[in-house]
Short mmCIF file of C-alpha atoms and ligand atoms in Angstrom, two decimals:
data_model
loop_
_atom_site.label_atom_id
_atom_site.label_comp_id
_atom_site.label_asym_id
_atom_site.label_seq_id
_atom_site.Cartn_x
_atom_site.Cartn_y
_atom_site.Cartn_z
CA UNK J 281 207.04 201.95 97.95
CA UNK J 282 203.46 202.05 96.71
CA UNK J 283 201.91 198.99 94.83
CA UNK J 284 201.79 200.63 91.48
CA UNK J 285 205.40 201.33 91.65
CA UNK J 286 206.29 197.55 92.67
CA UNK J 287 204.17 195.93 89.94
CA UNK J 288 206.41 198.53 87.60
CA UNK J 289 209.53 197.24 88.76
CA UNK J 290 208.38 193.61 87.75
CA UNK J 291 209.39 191.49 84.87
CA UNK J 292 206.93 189.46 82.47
CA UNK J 293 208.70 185.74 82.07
CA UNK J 294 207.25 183.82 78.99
CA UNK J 295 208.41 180.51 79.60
CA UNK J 296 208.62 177.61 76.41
CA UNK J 297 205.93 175.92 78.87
CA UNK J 298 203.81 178.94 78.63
CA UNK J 299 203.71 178.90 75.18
CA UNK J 300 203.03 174.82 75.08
CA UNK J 301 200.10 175.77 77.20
CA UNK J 302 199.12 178.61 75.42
CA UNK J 303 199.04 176.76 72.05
CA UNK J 304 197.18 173.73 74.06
CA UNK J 305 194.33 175.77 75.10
CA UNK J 306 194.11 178.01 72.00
CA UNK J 307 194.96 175.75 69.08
CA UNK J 308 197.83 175.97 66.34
CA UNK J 309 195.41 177.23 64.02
CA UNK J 310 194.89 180.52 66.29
CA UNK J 311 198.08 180.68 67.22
CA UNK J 312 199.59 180.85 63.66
CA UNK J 313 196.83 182.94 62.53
CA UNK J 314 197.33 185.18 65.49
CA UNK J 315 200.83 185.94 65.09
CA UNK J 316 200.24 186.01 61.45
CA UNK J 317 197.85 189.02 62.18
CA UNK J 318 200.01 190.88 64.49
CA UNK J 319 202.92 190.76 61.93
CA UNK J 320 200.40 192.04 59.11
CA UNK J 321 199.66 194.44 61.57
CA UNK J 322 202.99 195.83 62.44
CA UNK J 323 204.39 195.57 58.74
CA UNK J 324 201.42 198.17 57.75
CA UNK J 325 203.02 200.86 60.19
CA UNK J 326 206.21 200.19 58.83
CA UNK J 327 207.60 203.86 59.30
CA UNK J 328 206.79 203.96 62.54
CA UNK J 329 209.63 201.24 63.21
CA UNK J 330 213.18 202.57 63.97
CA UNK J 331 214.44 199.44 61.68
CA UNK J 332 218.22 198.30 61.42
CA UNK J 333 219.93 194.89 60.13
CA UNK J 334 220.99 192.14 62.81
CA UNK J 335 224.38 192.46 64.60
CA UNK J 336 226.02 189.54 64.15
CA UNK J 337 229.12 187.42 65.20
CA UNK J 338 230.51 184.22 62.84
CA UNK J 339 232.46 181.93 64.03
CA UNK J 340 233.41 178.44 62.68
CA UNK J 341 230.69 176.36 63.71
CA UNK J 342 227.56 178.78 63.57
CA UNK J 343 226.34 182.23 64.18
CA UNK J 344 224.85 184.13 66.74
CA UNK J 345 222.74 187.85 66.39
CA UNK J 346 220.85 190.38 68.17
CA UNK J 347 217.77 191.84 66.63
CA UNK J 348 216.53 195.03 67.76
CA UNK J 349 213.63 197.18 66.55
CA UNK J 350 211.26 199.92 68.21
CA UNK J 351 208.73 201.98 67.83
CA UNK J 352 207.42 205.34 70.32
CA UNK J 353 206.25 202.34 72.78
CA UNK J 354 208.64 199.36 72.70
CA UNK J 355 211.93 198.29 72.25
CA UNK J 356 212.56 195.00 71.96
CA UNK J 357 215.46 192.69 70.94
CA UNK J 358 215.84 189.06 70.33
CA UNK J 359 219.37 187.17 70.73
CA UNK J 360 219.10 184.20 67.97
CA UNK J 361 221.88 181.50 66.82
CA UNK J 362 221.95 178.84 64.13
CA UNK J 363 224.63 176.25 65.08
CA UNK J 364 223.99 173.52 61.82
CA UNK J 365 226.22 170.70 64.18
CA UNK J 366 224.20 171.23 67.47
CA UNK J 367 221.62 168.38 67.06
CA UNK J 368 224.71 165.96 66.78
CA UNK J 369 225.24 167.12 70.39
CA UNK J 370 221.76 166.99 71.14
CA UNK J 371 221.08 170.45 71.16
CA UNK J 372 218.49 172.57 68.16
CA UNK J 373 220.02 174.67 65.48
CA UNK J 374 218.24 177.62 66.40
CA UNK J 375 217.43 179.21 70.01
CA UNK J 376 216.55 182.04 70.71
CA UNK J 377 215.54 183.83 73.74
CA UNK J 378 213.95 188.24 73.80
CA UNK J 379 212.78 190.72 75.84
CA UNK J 380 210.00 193.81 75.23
CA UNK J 381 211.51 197.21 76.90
CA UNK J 382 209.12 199.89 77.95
CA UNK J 383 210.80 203.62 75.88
CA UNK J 384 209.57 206.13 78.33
CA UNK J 385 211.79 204.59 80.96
CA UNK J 386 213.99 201.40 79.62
CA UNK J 387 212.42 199.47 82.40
CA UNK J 388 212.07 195.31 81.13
CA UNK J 389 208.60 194.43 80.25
CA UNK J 390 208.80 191.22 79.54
CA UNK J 391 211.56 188.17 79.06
CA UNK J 392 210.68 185.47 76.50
CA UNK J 393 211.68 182.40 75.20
CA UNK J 394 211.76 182.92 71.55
CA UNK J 395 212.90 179.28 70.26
CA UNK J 396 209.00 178.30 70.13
CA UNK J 397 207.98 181.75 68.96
CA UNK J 398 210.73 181.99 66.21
CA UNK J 399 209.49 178.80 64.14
CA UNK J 400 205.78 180.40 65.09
CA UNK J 401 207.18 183.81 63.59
CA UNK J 402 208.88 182.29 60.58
CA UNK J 403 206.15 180.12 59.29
CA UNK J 404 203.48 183.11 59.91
CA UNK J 405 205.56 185.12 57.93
CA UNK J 406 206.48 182.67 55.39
CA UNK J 407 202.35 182.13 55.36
CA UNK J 408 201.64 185.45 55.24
CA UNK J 409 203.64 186.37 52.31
CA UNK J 410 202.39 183.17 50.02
CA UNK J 411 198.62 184.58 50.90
CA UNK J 412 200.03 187.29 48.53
CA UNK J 413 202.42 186.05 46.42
CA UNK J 414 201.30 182.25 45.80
CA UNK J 415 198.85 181.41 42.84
CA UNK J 416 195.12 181.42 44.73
CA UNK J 417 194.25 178.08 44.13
CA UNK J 418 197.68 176.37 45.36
CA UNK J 419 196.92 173.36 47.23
CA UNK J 420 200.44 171.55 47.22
CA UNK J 421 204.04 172.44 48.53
CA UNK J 422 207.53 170.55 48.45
CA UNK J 423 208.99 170.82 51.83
CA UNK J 424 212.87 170.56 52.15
CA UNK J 425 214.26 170.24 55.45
CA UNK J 426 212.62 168.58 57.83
CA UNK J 427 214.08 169.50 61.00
CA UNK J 428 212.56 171.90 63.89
CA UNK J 429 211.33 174.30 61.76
CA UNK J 430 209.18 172.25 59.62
CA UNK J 431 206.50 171.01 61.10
CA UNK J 432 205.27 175.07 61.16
CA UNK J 433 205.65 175.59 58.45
CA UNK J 434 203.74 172.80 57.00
CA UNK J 435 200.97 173.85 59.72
CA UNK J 436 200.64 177.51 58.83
CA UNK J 437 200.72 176.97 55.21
CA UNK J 438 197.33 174.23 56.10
CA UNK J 439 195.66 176.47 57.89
CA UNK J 440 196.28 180.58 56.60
CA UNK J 441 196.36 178.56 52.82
CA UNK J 442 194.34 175.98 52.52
CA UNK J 443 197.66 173.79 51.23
CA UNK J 444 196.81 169.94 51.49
CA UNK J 445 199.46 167.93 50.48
CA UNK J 446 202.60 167.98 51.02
CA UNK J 447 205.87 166.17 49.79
CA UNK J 448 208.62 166.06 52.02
CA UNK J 449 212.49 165.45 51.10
CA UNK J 450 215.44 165.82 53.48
CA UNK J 451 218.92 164.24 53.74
CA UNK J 452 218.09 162.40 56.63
CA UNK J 453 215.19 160.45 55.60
CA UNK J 454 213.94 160.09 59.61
CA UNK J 455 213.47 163.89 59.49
CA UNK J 456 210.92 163.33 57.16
CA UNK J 457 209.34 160.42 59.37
CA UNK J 458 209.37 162.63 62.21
CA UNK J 459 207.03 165.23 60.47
CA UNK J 460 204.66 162.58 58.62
CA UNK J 461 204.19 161.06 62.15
CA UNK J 462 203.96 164.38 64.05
CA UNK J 463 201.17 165.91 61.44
CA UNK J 464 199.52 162.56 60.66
CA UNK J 465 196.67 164.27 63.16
CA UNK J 466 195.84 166.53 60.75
CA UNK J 467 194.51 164.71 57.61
CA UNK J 468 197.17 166.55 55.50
CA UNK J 469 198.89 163.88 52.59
CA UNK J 470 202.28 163.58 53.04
CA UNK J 471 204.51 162.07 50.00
CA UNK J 472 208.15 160.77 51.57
CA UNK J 473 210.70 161.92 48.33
CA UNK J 474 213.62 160.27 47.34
CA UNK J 475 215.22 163.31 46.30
CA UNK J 476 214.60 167.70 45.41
CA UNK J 477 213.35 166.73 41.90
CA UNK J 478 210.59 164.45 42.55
CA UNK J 479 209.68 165.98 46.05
CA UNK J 480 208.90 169.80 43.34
CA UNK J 481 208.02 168.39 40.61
CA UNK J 482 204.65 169.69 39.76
CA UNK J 483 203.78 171.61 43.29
CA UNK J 484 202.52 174.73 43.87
CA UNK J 485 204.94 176.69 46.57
CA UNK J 486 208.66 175.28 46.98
CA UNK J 487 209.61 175.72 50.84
CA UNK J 488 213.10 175.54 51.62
CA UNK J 489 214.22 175.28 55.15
CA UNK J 490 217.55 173.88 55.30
CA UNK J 491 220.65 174.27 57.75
CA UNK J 492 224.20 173.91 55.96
CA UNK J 493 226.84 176.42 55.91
CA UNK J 494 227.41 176.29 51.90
CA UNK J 495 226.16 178.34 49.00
CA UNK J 496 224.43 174.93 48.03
CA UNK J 497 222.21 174.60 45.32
CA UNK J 498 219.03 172.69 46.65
CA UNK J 499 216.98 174.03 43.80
CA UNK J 500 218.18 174.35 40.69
CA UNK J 501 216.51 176.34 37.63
CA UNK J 502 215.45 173.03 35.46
CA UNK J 503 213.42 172.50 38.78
CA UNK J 504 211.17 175.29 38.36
CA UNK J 505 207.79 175.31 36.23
CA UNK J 506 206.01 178.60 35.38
CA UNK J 507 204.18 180.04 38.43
CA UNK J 508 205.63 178.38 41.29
CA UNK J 509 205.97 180.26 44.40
CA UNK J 510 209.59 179.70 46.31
CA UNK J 511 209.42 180.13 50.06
CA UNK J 512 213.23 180.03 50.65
CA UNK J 513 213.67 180.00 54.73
CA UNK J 514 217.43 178.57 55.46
CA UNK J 515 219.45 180.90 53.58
CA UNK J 516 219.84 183.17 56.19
CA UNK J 517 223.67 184.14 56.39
CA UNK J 518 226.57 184.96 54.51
CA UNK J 519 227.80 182.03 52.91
CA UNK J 520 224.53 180.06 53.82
CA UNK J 521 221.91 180.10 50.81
CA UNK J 522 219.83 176.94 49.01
CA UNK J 523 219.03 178.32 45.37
CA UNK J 524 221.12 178.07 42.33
CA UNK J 525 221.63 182.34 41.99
CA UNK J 526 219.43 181.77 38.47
CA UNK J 527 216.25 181.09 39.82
CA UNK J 528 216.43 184.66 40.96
CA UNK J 529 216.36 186.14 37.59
CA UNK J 530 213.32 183.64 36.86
CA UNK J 531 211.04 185.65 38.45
CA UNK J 532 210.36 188.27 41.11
CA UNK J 533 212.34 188.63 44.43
CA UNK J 534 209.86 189.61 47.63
CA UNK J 535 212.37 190.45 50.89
CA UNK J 536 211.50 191.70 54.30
CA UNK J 537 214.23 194.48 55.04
CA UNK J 538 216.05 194.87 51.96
CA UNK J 539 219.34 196.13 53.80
CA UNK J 540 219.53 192.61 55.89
CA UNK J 541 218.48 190.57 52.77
CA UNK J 542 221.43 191.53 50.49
CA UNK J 543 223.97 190.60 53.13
CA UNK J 544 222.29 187.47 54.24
CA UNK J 545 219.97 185.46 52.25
CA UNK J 546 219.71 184.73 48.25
CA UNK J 547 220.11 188.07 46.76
CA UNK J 548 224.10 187.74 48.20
CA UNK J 549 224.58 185.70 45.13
CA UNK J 550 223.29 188.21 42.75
CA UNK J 551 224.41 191.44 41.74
CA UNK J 552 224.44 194.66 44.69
CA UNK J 553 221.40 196.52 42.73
CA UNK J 554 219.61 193.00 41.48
CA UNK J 555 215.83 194.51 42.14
CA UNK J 556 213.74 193.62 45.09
CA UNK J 557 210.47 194.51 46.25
CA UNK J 558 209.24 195.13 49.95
CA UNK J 559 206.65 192.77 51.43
CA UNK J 560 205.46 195.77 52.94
CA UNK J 561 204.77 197.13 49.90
CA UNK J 562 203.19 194.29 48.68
CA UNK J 563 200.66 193.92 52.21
CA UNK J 564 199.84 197.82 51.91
CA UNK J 565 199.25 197.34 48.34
CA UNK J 566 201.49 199.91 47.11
CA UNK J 567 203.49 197.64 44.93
CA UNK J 568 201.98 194.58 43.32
CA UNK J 569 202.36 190.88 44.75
CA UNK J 570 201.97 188.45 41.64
CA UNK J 571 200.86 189.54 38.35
CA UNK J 572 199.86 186.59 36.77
CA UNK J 573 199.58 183.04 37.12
CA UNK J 574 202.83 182.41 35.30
CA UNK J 575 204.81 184.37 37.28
CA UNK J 576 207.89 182.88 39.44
CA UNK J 577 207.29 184.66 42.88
CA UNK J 578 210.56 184.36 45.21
CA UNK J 579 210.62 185.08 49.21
CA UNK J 580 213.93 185.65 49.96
CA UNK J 581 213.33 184.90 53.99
CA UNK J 582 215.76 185.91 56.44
CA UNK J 583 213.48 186.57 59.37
CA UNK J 584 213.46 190.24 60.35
CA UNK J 585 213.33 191.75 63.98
CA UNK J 586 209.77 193.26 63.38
CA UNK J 587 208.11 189.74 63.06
CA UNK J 588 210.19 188.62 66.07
CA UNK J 589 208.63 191.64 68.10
CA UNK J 590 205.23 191.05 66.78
CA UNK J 591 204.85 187.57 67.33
CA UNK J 592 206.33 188.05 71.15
CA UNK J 593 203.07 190.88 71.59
CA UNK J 594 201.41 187.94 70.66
CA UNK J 595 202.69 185.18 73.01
CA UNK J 596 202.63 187.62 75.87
CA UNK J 597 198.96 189.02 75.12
CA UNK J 598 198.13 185.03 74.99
CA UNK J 599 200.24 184.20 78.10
CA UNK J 600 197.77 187.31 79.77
CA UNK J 601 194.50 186.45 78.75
CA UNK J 602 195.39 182.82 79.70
CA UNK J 603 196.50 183.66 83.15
CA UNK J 604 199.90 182.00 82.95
CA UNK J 605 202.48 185.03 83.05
CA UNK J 606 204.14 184.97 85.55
CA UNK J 607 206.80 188.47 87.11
CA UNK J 608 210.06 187.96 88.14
CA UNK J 609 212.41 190.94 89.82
CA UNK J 610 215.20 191.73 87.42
CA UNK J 611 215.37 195.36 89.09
CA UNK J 612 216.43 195.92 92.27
CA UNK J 613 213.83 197.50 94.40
CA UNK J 614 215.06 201.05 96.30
CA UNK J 615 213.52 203.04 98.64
CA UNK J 616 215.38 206.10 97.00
CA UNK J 617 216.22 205.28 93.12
CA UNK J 618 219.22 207.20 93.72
CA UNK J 619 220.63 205.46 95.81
CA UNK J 620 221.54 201.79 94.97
CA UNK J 621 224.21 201.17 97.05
CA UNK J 622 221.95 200.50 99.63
CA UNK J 623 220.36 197.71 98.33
CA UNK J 624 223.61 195.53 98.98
CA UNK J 625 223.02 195.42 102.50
CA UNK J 626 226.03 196.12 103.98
CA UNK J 627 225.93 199.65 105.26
CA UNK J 628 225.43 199.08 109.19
CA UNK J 629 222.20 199.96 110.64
CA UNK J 630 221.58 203.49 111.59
CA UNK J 631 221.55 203.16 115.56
CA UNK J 632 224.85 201.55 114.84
CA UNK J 633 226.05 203.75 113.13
CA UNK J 634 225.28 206.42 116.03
CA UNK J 635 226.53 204.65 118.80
CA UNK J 636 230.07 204.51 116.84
CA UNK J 637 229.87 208.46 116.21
CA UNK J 638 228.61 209.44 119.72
CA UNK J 639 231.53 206.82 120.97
CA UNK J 640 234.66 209.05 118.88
CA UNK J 641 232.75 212.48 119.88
CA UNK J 642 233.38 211.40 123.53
P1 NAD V 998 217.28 171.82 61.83
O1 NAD V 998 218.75 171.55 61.95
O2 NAD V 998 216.38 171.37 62.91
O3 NAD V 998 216.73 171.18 60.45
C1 NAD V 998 217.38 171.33 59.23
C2 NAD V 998 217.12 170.11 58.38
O4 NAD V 998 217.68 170.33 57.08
C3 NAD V 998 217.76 168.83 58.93
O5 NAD V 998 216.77 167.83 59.10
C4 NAD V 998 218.79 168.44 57.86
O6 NAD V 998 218.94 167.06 57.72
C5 NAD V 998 218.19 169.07 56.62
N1 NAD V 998 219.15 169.34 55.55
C6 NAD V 998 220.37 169.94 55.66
N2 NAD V 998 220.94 170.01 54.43
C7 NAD V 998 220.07 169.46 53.55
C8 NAD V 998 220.08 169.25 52.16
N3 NAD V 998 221.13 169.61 51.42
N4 NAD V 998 219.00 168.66 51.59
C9 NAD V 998 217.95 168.29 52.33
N5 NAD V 998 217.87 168.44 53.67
C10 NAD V 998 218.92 169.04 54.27
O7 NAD V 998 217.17 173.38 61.60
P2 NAD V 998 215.85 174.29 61.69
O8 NAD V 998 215.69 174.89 63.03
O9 NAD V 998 214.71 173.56 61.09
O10 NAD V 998 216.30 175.51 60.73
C11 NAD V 998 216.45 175.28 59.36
C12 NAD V 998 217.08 176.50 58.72
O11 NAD V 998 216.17 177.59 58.76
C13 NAD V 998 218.36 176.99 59.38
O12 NAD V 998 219.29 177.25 58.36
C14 NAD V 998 217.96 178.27 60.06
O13 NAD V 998 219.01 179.19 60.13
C15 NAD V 998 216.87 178.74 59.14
N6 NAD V 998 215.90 179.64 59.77
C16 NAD V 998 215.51 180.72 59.06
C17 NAD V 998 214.57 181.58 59.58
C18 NAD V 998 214.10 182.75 58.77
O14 NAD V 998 213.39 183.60 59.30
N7 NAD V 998 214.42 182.82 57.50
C19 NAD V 998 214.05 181.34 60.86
C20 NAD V 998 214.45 180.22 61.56
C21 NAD V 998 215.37 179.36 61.00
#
């Protein structure tokens, strides 16, 4: 088998270590700017994406879901869950693990972890769209939830906005102690809440990132002033959302793949043809982003499979130029690709196989 062909049948692995080390040597700042430009990059060639919603399976406790997308080069999928009880058992809400497929012949490019890259992916995004969406000159955001997630989004909206302060609220007041003490590095203000009210009043952008399986009502209209943006992250299932369904109708609603959204995040509490506009649209400037600065601008997040591929290009460009990739063999290797049996190893040896024949033929 020539070398080409071997180095084919290998296997990218992108390892959570590799992206530690990657973020290490490059800095958070280029990291979340760097996925943030491959996503803008990828949502401006949106019709060259074969695009459909997640498939996914509820149960009691949680859900899990494969994401697939591809274009004429790559397919790629990422398995994701969000289990709300799993940190009671010590494990995160969300994990998530991918791979990148080459199209001209299925073979696996790559294996990633995507737990890392998925808060990377869903801050970048959540970044990205405020750049558009969020008054110029916002400065502060109210961040509810505190968990995993949080601590990237805080980050991206720093660096790709130029937000400064931040006030933090979440039931569990050490998930807010956690984040104050993991970003106290960065020279960001961070104002501990006692509750939604006081942690909005006042700000610029509204993040939500919480994990509950209810139709709660985290924010509720009286909460919002004229010109706030909402970055609404947690509702991301059916009967999972954050926003009373009226803050919808207080402004304009900004999704990622409007087919996904309407099952799974806000807009399931509105009615079927409530109107929404694209974020593509909004990044190729076909539609407008915000209008004025009194406008209520509303990102319905639910974290689509093209931001998922994108950001894993990233990681694994990163993980190249860095050295650390390493290949595994996920293929079996054959001297003749029709024939795998082979490879098992228990066909006897040729001359063995002779002697037995010559043996009967005497
Ligand atoms: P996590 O469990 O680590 O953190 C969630 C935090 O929310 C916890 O600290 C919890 O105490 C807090 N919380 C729960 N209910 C609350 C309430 N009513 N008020 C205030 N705080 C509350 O989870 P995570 O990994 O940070 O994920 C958070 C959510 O974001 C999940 O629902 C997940 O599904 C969602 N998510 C969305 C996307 C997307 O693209 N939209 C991507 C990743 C995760």
């Amino acid at each position: 088998m020539n070398a080409l062909l071997q180095n084919q049948l290998m296997t990218e692995l992108i390892r959570p270590q590799d992206i530690a080390a990657i973020v290490r040597k490059k800095g958070m700042k280029a990291c979340l700017d760097g996925v943030a430009n491959y996503i803008l990059k990828d949502y401006l060639r949106w019709d060259e994406f074969d695009k459909s919603k997640r498939i996914a399976k509820y149960v009691e406790d949680g859900v899990m879901e494969l994401m697939p997308i591809a274009d004429k080069t790559h397919y790629a999928f990422k398995y994701v869950n969000c289990h709300p009880h799993n940190p009671a058992k010590g494990l995160s809400t969300v994990i998530a693990f991918g791979a990148l497929v080459d199209v001209a012949t299925g073979m696996p490019m790559a294996i990633s972890e995507l737990t890392l890259t998925t808060a990377f992916r869903t801050a970048a995004t959540s970044a990205l769209a405020a750049k558009y969406l969020a008054r110029k000159n916002s400065r502060t955001m109210a961040l509810i939830g505190n968990g995993s997630q949080a601590e990237f989004q805080a980050l991206a909206f720093h660096y790709l906005l130029g937000i400064e302060e931040i006030h933090l609220y979440d039931k569990d007041p050490k998930a807010s102690e956690k984040l104050a003490g993991n970003l106290a590095h960065t020279g960001m203000t961070f104002v501990i809440a006692s509750d939604v009210a006081s942690a909005v009043k006042g700000v610029d952008i509204i993040t939500t990132v919480t994990a509950e399986y209810a139709k709660a009502h985290i924010i509720t209209p009286d909460m919002i002033e004229p010109g706030m943006h909402i970055n609404a992250v947690g509702g991301d299932s059916p009967g999972k959302t954050e926003l009373h369904p009226e803050i919808l109708s207080m402004g304009t609603v900004f999704v990622e793949f409007e087919e996904q959204t309407r099952i799974e995040g806000e807009l399931q509490n509105v009615a079927e043809d409530f109107p929404v506009v694209h974020l593509w649209e909004v990044f190729g400037k076909t539609k407008p982003g915000r209008s004025d600065n009194n406008q209520v601008t509303l990102f319905d997040s639910v974290g689509f499979a093209l931001e998922d591929y994108s950001a894993m290009l990233f990681m694994r460009d990163a993980a190249k130029e860095l050295g650390l990739v390493q290949s595994i063999s996920l293929v079996p290797e054959l001297a003749d690709p029709k024939d795998l049996f082979s490879y098992l190893g228990v066909v006897p040896a040729i001359p063995v196989l002779m002697d037995r024949i010559s043996a009967e033929i005497r």
